[in-house]
Structures are given as C-alpha cells and as structure tokens.
Coordinates of C-alpha atoms in Angstrom, one line a residue:
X1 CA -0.6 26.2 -114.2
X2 CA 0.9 25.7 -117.5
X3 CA 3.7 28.7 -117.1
X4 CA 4.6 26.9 -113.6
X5 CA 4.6 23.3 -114.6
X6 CA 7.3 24.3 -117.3
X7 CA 9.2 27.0 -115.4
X8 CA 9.0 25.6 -111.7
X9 CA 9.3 21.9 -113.3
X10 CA 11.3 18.8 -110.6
X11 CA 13.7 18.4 -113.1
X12 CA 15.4 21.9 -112.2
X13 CA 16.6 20.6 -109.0
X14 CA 19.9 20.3 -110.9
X15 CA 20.3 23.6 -110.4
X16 CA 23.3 24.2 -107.3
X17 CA 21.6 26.7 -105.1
X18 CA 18.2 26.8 -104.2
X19 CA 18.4 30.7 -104.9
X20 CA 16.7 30.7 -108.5
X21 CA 14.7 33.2 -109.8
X22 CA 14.7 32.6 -113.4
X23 CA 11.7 30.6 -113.4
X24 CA 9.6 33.3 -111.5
X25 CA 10.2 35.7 -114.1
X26 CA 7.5 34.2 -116.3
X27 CA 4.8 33.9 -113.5
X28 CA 5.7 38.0 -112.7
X29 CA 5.6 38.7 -116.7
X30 CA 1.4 36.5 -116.2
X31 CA 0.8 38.7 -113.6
X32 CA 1.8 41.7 -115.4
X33 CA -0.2 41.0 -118.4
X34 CA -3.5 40.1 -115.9
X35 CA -3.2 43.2 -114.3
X36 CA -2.0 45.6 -116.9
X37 CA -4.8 44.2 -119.4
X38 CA -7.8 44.4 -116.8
X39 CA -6.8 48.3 -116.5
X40 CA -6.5 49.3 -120.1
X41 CA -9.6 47.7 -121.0
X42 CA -11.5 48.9 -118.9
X43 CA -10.8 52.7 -121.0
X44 CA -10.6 51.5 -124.2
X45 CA -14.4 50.2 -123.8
X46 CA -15.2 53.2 -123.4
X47 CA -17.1 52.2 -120.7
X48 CA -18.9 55.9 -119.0
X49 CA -18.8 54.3 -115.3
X50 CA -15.4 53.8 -115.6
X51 CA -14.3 57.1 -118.3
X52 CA -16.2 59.2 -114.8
X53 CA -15.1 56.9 -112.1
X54 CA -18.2 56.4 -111.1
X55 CA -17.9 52.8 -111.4
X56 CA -17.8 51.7 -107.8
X57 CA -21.3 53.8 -107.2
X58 CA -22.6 50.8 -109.4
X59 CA -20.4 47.9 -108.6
X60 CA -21.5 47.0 -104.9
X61 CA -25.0 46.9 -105.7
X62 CA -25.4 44.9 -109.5
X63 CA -22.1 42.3 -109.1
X64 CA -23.3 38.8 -109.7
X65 CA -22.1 37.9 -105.8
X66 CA -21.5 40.7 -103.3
X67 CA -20.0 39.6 -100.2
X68 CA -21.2 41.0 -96.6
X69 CA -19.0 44.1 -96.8
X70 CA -20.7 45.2 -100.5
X71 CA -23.7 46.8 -99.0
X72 CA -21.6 49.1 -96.5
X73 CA -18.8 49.7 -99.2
X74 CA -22.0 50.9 -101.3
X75 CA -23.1 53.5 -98.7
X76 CA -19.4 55.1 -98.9
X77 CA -19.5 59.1 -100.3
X78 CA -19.4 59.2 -103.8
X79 CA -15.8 60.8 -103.7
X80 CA -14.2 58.3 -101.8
X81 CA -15.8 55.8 -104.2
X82 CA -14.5 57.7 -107.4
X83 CA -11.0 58.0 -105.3
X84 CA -10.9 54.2 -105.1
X85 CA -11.4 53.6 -109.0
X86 CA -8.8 55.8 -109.7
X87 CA -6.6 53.9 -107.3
X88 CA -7.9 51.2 -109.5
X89 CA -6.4 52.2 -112.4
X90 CA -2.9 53.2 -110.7
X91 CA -2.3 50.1 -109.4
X92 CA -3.6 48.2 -112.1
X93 CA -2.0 50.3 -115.0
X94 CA 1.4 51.9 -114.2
X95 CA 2.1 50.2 -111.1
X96 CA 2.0 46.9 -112.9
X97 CA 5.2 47.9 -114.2
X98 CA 6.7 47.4 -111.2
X99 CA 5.7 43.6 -111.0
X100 CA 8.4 43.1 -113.9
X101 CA 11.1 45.8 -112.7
X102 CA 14.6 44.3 -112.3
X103 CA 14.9 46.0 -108.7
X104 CA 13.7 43.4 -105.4
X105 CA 12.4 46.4 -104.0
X106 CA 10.2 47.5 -106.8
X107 CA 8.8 44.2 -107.3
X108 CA 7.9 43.6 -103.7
X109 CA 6.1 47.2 -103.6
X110 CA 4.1 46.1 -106.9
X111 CA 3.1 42.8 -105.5
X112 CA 1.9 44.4 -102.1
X113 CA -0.2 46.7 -104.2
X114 CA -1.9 44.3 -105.9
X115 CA -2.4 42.0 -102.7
X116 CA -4.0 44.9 -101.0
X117 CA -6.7 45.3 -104.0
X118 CA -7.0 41.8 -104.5
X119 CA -7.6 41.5 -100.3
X120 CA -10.3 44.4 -100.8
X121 CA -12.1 42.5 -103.8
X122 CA -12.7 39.6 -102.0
X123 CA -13.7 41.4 -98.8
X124 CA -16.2 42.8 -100.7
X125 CA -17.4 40.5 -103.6
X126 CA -17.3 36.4 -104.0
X127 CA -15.2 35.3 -107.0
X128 CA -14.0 32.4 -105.3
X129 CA -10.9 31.4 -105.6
X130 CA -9.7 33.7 -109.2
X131 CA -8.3 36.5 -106.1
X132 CA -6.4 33.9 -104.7
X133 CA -4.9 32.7 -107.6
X134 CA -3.7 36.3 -107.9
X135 CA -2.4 36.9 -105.1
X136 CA -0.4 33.6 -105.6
X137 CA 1.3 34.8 -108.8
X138 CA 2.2 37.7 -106.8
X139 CA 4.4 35.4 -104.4
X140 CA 6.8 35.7 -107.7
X141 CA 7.9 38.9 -106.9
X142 CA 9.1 38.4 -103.6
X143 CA 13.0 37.2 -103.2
X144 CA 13.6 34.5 -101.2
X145 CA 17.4 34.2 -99.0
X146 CA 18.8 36.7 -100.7
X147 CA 19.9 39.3 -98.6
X148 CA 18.0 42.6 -99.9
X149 CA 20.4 45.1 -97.9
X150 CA 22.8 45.7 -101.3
X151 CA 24.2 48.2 -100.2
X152 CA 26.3 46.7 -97.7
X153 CA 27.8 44.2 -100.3
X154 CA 29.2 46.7 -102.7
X155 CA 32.1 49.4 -102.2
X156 CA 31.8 53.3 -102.1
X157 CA 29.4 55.3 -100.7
X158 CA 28.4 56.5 -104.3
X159 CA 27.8 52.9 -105.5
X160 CA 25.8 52.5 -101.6
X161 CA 23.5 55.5 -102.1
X162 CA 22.6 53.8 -105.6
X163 CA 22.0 50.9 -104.3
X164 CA 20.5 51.5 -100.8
X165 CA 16.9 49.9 -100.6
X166 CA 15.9 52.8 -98.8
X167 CA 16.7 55.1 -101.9
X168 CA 14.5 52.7 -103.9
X169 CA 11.5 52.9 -102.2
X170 CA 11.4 56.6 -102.1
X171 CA 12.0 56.3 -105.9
X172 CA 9.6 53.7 -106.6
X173 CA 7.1 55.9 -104.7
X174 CA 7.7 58.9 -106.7
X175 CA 7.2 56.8 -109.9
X176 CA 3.5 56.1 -108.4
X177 CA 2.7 59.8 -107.3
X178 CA 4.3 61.1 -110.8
X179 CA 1.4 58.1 -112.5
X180 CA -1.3 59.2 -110.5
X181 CA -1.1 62.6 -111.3
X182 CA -0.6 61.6 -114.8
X183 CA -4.1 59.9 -115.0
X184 CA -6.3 61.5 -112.3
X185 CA -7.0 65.4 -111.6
X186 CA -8.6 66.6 -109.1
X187 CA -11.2 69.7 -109.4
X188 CA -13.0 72.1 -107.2
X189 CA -17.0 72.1 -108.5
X190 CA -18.7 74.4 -106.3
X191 CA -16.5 74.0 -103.3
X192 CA -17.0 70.5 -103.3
X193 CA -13.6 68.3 -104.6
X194 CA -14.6 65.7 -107.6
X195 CA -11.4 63.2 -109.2
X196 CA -11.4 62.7 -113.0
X197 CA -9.6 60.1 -115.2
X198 CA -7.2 62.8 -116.8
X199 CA -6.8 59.6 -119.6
X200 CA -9.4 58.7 -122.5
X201 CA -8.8 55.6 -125.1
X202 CA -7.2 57.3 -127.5
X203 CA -4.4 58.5 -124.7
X204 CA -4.6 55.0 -123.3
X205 CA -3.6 53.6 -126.8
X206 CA -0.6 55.9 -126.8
X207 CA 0.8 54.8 -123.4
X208 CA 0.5 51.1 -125.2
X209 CA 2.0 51.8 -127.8
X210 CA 5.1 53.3 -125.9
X211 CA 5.6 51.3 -123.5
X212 CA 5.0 47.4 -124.2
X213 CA 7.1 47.7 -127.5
X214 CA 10.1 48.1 -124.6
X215 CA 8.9 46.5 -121.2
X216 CA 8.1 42.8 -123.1
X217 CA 11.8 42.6 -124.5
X218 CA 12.9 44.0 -121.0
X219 CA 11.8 40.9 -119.4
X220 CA 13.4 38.7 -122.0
X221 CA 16.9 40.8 -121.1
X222 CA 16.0 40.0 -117.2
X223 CA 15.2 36.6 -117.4
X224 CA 18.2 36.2 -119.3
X225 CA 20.3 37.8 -116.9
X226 CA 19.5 36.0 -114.3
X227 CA 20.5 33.3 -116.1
X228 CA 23.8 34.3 -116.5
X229 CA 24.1 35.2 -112.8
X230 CA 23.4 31.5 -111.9
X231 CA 25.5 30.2 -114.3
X232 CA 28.6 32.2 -113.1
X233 CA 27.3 31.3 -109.4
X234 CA 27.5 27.5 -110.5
X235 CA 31.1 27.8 -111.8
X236 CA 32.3 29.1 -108.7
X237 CA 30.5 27.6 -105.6
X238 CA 30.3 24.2 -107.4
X239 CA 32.2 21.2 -106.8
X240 CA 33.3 19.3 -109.5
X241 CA 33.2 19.4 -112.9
X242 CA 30.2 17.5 -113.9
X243 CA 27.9 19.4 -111.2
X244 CA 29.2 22.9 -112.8
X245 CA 27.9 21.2 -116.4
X246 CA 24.7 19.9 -115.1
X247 CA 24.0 23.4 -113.4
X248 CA 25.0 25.3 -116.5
X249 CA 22.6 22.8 -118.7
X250 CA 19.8 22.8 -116.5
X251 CA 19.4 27.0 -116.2
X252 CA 20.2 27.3 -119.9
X253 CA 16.9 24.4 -120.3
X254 CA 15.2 26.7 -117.8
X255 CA 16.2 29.8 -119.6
X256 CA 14.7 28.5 -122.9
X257 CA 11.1 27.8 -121.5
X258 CA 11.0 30.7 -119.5
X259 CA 11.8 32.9 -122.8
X260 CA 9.4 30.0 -124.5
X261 CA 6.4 31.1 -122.0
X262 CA 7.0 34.6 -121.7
X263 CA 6.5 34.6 -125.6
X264 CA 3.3 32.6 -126.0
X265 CA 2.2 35.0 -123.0
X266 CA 3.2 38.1 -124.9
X267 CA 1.2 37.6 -128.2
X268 CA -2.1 38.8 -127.2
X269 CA -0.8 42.0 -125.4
X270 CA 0.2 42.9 -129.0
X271 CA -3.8 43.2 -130.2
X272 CA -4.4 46.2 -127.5
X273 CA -4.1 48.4 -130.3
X274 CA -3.7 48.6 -134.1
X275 CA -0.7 49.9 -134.0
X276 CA 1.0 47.6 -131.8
X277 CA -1.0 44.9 -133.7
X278 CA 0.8 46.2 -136.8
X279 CA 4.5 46.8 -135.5
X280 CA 4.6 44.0 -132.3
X281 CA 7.6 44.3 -130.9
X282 CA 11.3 43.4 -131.7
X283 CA 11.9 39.6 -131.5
X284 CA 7.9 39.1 -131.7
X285 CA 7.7 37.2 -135.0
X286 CA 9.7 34.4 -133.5
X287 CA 6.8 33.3 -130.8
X288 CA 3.8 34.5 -133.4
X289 CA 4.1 30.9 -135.2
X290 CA 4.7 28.8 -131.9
X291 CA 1.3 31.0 -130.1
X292 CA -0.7 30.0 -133.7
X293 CA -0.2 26.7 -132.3
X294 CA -0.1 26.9 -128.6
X295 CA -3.7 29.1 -128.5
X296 CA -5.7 25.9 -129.7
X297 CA -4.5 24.6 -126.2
X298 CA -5.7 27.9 -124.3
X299 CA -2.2 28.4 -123.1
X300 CA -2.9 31.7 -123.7
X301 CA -5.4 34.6 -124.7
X302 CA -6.3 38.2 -123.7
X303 CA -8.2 39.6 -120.7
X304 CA -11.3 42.0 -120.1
X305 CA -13.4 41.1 -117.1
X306 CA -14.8 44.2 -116.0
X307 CA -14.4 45.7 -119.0
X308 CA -17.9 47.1 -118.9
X309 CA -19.4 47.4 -115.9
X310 CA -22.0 44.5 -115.0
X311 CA -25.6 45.0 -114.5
X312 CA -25.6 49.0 -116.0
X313 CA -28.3 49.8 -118.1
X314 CA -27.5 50.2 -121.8
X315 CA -27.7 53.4 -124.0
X316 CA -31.0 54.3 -126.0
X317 CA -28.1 54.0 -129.5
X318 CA -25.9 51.2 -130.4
X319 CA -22.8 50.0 -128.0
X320 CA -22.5 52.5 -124.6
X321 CA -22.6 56.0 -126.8
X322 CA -24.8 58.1 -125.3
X323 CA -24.8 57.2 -122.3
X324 CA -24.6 59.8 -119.8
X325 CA -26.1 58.3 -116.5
X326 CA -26.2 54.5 -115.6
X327 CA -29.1 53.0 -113.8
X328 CA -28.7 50.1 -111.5
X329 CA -30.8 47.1 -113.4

C-alpha cells in the first residue's frame, strides 16, 4: 500500500501520456523480493521436507486451512508431488528474475508464472486474501497501450530478429529450462524416477551472493530509464512550454520515490547472507540510514512464511538436525 500510495500517487497526473511505467517498477522490484525471499528461505532453513521435496506429501494434510481441493491434491503420487515443489522453487527463485527484467515479454511470462502458483494455492488452501494481493502486484508487469510487436517499429532485419517478441519467449524459456536443470535432477532408483533439489544452503547462499549484488542496482538503472524515456516523450509530443516543464518535474518527483521505495525495499534482502550482509551492494549505504528510520513504520522487513514446513514433527536434537522422516502431527 505504502510503495503504491507514493509511486501510483494523483498528483502524477501531470505526467503527458497516460503510458507510465516508472511507478510500476517499485511494485515489480515488492513482488520480486516476496517471491524470491519465500524460495531461498525455504533452503537456507534447512528445512528436510523441503531439502527432499517432500514437502507437499506434508502440506495438504497439517496447513492451518485446507481448502476443498487439499484432501485430493494430498492423494497425488508422491512424484508428481516432489515435481510440484521443485516447480516451486523454479518459479519462486530464478523465475523471479524475470518479474524485474527490462524486456515486456519477460516480465509478462514471470507474472503468469506466479499467477498460476498463486491460482493453485488458493485452490487448494485458505489464506484469504494474501494470494490476491499477489497476484495484484503482478498486474505491474503487464504493459498497458504500448504496442509489444517491436519489431515492426525498428529498421533491419538484424535489429527485427533482436527484437522480435517471438525470439524472446523462446529465450526466456530457455533461461527457465537452463534454472531447472540447474536446481533439480532427476534419478532412476530401482526403475522408478525420483526429483532431487540438486541445491543445499550453502549453494543457495552462493547464488545470493551473485546475483542480488547486480539485479537490485539493475532496477535502479531501469527505473531510471524509463524516466528518461518519458521525459524525452514529454519534450516532443507536448504542447507548450509549461506542460513540457511540468511533465519533466513530475517524472523526475516520480523518479525520486520510486528510487526512494525500491531502496527501503532493498535493505532486508541484504541480511540473506553474511556476506551480502557485509558487502550490500553498490549505492546501498545511501538507503541504509533512511530504512533505520523507515523500519519503525513497518514499511519494510524480510519474508519466510513457509520457511519450515507447518505441522511436521520436530527432531529428537536441537533445531530440524536429524531429522530424516517427518510425521504428520
């Protein structure tokens, strides 16, 4: 609400154009950090239902509210099940990448992914409305009256091919079959075919630590982009000198709370590991100070629902080592 009411605010209706997707750029950075959080969590808890993927063998039968579907979902074979979290983690770990990619095409095939699990969540479980909410941020990602077929507005067939939408998908889908063979593998035991998280926390801390260091000052680059797009676009379909100012002021007011938000947001994604925690990232010390004082608010914080899977027994030592087989409680 908070990243909307400053980013999505009346008062940008000075902008020229009604085609503005600066402010969305903080609402798909949320959604990123929601959906990229809940997955790395979940292995650096080190969590056995979710290290063996066995999670969903659990789930249907000890969440707090299962929905009419849960008791069917829980009868599924055990491979499909173990399929399904692994899916989990795809979507919820590399492919949120894709929610903050600079390509329409890539966003719109993140959001649809994470529509689809939200859609099977609540299909199967009540959360009320937390799903929704999701799927709401995911609205972000999707352009609005801009026409998507690029290719046809630049020259050369080189610069087409490049640009074609259709070249995108297929590269966005071969970013997702590269990720899930990078954290799944899949194994014959005796003649019978079992999926295994190929990751553990200490390779799930690695991919942290090389990735968010460049994707958080990526969005700052976009968002900042875009602003310079809509300021060029108010220079020349504007009329007038004092409409060209006031649409030049408001995205550069826009621009500096969407950078403000996506910095607050950014703070706690830096305490996923010590490393990270040590280092940040480049520009991070600017927003540290302002998040010191923004977190007493609870404009922003981490994320680890589901880190542990609900209603598991524990292990006979401290914490979850040891633990070898869950029992339903």
């Amino acid at each position: 609400g908070f990243v909307t009411a400053l980013c999505c605010a009346p008062w940008l209706k000075l902008r020229p154009n009604n085609n503005n997707d600066i402010g969305a750029w903080p609402v798909r950075f949320l959604l990123f950090k929601l959906m990229f959080m809940s997955g790395v969590v979940k292995i650096q808890a080190n969590c056995p239902t979710w290290l063996n993927l066995t999670a969903l063998e659990y789930h249907f039968a000890t969440q707090c509210l299962p929905g009419p579907l849960a008791f069917h979902a829980h009868q599924l074979h055990p491979f499909f099940l173990r399929l399904s979290v692994a899916a989990t983690f795809v979507i919820e770990i590399p492919a949120a990448f894709l929610l903050i990619a600079p390509l329409a095409s890539f966003r719109t095939v993140g959001a649809w992914l994470q529509i689809v699990l939200q859609l099977v969540i609540i299909a199967t479980g009540n959360y009320t409305f937390f799903n929704l909410l999701t799927i709401a941020l995911c609205l972000a990602c999707f352009e609005r009256g801009r026409d998507t077929s690029d290719s046809e507005q630049v020259s050369g067939p080189t610069l087409a091919l490049l640009t074609s939408t259709r070249l995108q998908y297929i590269a966005c889908l071969g970013f997702l079959l590269w990720a899930a063979a990078d954290i799944c593998q899949f194994e014959s035991v005796g003649g019978r075919w079992n999926v295994k998280l190929a990751w553990n926390k200490a390779d799930t801390d690695e991919y942290i630590n090389n990735t968010l260091p460049f994707a958080i000052p990526a969005v700052f680059l976009f968002t900042g982009l875009s602003c310079i797009r809509h300021i060029f676009d108010a220079f020349s379909r504007a009329d007038g000198e004092r409409k060209r100012a006031l649409g030049s002021v408001s995205y550069i007011m826009q621009l500096t709370a969407c950078c403000l938000c996506v910095g607050i947001l950014s703070i706690p994604m830096t305490d996923l590991t010590p490393k990270l925690a040590a280092s940040k990232y480049f520009g991070s010390q600017l927003f540290q100070p302002i998040w010191l004082h923004a977190r007493q608010y609870h404009l922003s914080s981490g994320y680890g629902l589901f880190r542990r899977m609900t209603g598991v027994g524990r292990a006979s030592g401290a914490g979850w080592a040891g633990l070898g087989e869950p029992s339903v409680v």
